[in-house]
Tab-separated table of C-alpha atoms and ligand atoms in Angstrom:
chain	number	residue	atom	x	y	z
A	1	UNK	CA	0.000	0.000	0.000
A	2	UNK	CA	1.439	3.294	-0.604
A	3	UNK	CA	0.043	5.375	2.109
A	4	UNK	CA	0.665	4.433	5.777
A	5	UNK	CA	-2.296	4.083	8.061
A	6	UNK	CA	-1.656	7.136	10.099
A	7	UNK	CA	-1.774	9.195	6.149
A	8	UNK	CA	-5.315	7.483	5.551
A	9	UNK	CA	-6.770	8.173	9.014
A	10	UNK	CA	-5.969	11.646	9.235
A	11	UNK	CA	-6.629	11.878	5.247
A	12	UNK	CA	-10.012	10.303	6.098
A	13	UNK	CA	-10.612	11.958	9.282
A	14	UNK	CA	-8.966	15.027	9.046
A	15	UNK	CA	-8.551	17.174	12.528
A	16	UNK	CA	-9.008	21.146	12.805
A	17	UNK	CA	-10.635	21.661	9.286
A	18	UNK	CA	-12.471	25.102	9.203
A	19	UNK	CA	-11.581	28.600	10.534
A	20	UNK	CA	-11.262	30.627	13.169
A	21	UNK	CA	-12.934	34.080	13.004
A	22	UNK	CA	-10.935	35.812	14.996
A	23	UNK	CA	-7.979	34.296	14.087
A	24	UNK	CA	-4.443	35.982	15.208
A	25	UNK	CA	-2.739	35.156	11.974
A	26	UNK	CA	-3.454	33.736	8.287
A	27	UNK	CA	-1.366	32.466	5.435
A	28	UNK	CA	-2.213	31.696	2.611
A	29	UNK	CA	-0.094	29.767	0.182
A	30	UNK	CA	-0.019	27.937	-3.218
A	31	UNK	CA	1.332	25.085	-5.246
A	32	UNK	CA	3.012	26.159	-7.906
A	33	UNK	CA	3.952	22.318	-8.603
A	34	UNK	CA	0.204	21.230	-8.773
A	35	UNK	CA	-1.416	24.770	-8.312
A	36	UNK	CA	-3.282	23.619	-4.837
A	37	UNK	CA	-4.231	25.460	-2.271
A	38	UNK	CA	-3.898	25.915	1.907
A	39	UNK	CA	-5.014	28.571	3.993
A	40	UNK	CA	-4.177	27.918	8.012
A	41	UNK	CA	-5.268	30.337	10.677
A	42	UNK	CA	-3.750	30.460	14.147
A	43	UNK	CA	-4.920	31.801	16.845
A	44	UNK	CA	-2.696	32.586	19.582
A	45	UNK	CA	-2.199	34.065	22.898
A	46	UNK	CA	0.987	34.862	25.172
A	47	UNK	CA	3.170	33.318	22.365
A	48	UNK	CA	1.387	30.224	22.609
A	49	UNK	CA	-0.826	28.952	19.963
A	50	UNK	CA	-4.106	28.289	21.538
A	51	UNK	CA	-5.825	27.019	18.347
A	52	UNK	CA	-5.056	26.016	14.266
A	53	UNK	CA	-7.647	25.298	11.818
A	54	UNK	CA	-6.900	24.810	8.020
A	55	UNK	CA	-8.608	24.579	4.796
A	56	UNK	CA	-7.142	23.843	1.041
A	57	UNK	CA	-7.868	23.006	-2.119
A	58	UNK	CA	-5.629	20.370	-2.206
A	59	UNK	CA	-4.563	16.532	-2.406
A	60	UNK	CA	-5.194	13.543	0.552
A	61	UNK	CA	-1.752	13.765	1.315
A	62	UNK	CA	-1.986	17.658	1.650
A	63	UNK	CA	-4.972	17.004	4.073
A	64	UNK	CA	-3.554	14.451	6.116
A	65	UNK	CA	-0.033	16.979	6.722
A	66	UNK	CA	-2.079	20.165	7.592
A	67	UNK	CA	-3.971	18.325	9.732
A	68	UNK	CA	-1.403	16.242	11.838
A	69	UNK	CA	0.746	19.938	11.651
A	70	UNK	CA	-2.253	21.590	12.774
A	71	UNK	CA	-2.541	19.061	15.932
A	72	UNK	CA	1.025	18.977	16.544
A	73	UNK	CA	1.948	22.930	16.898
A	74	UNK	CA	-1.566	23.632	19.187
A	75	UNK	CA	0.035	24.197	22.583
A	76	UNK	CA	3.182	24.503	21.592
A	77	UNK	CA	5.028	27.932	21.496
A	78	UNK	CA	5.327	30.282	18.220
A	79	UNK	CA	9.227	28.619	18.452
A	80	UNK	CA	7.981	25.275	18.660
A	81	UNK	CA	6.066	25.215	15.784
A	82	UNK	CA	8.573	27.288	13.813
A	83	UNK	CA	10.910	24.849	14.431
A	84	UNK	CA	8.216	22.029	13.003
A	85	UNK	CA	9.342	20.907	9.522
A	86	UNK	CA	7.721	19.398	6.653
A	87	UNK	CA	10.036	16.601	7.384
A	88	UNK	CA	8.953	16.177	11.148
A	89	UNK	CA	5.363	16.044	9.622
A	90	UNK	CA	5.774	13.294	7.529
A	91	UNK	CA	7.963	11.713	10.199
A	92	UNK	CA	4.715	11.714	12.131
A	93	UNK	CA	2.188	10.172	9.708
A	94	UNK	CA	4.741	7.577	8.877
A	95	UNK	CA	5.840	8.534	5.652
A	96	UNK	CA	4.991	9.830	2.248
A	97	UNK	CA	5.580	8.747	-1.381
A	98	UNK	CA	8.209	10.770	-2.655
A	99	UNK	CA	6.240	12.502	-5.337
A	100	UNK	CA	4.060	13.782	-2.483
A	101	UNK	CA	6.603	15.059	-0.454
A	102	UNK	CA	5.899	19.126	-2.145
A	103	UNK	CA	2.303	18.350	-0.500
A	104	UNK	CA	3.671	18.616	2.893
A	105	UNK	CA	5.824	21.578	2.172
A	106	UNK	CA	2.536	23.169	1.623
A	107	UNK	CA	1.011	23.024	4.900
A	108	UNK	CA	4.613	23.849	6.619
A	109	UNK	CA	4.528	27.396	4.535
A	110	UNK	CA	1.150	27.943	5.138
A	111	UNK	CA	1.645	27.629	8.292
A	112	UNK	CA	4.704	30.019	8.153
A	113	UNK	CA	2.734	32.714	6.289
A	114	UNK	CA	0.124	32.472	8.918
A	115	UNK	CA	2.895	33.610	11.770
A	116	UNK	CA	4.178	36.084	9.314
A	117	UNK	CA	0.994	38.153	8.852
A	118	UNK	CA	0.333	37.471	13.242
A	119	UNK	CA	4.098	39.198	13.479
A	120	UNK	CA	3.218	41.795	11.149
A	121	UNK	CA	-0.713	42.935	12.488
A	122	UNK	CA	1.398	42.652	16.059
A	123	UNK	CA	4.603	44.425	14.776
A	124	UNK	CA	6.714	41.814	16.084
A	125	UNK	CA	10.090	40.503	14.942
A	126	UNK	CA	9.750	36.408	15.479
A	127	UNK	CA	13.559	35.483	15.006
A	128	UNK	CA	14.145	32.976	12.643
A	129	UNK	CA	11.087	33.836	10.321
A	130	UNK	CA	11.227	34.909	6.644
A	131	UNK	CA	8.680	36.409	4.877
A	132	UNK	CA	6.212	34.315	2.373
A	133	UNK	CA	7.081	33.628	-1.002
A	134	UNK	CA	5.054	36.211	-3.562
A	135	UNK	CA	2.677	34.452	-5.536
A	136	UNK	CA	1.522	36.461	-8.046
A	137	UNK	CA	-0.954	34.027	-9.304
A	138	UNK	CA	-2.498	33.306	-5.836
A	139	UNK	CA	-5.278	35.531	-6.630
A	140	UNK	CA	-8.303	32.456	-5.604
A	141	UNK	CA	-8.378	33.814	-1.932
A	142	UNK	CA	-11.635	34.521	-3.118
A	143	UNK	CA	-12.485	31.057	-3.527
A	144	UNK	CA	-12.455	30.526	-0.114
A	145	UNK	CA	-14.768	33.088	0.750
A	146	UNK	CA	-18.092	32.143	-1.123
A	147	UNK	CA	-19.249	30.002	1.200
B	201	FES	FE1	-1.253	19.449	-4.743
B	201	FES	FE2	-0.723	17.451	-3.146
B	201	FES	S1	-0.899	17.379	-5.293
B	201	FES	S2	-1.053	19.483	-2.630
């Protein structure tokens, strides 16, 4: 089988889809490999993220990483999950086939941008942190507002 278990559950069931309305920071990032889509929001309080929610328009294995990322930075500080890799993601859901591995990259810079835009509404440096790639044809942010 080429997904491991722990891909398919969280693929299956994923954890922390949605939004949060009042979010303290939100990235939004895309593919340019297969053109798919995340968006995470974060919220967080005294440098500690309280709660992560996600949403894309992307693959299984693209679910299953933002969600076990999602679950593995809540609680942990804005360091912590700075520190959290694509690699460390895939570590934790076993594995990925190698031609999914840009999936997971996905959720790790979405995840980035999301601390990015937090340090800049907060105008706060967060050592270590670079700014989001441009996208200049990541104009579907729209597409996640219709509903
Ligand atoms: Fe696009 Fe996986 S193929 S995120």
């Amino acid at each position: 089988m080429e997904y491991s278990e722990k891909v398919m559950d969280h693929f299956m069931h994923p954890r922390n889809v949605g939004e949060i309305e009042d979010a303290s920071g939100v990235g939004t990032v895309g593919n340019a490999k297969c053109g798919d889509i995340m968006k995470v929001y974060l919220k967080i309080e005294d440098g500690i993220i309280q709660d992560a929610k996600f949403k894309t328009f992307g693959c299984g294995a693209a679910v299953a990483t933002s969600s076990m990322a999602t679950e593995l930075i809540k609680g942990r500080t804005i360091e912590e999950a700075l520190k959290l890799t694509n690699k460390a993601v895939m570590e934790a859901l076993d594995g990925l086939p190698k031609v999914k591995v840009h999936c997971s990259v996905l959720a790790e810079e979405a995840l980035r941008a999301a601390l990015w835009d937090y340090a800049k509404t907060n105008n706060i440096k967060i050592e270590g942190l670079e700014p989001p790639k441009e996208d200049d044809d990541l104009d579907h942010h729209d597409l996640f507002d219709e509903e």
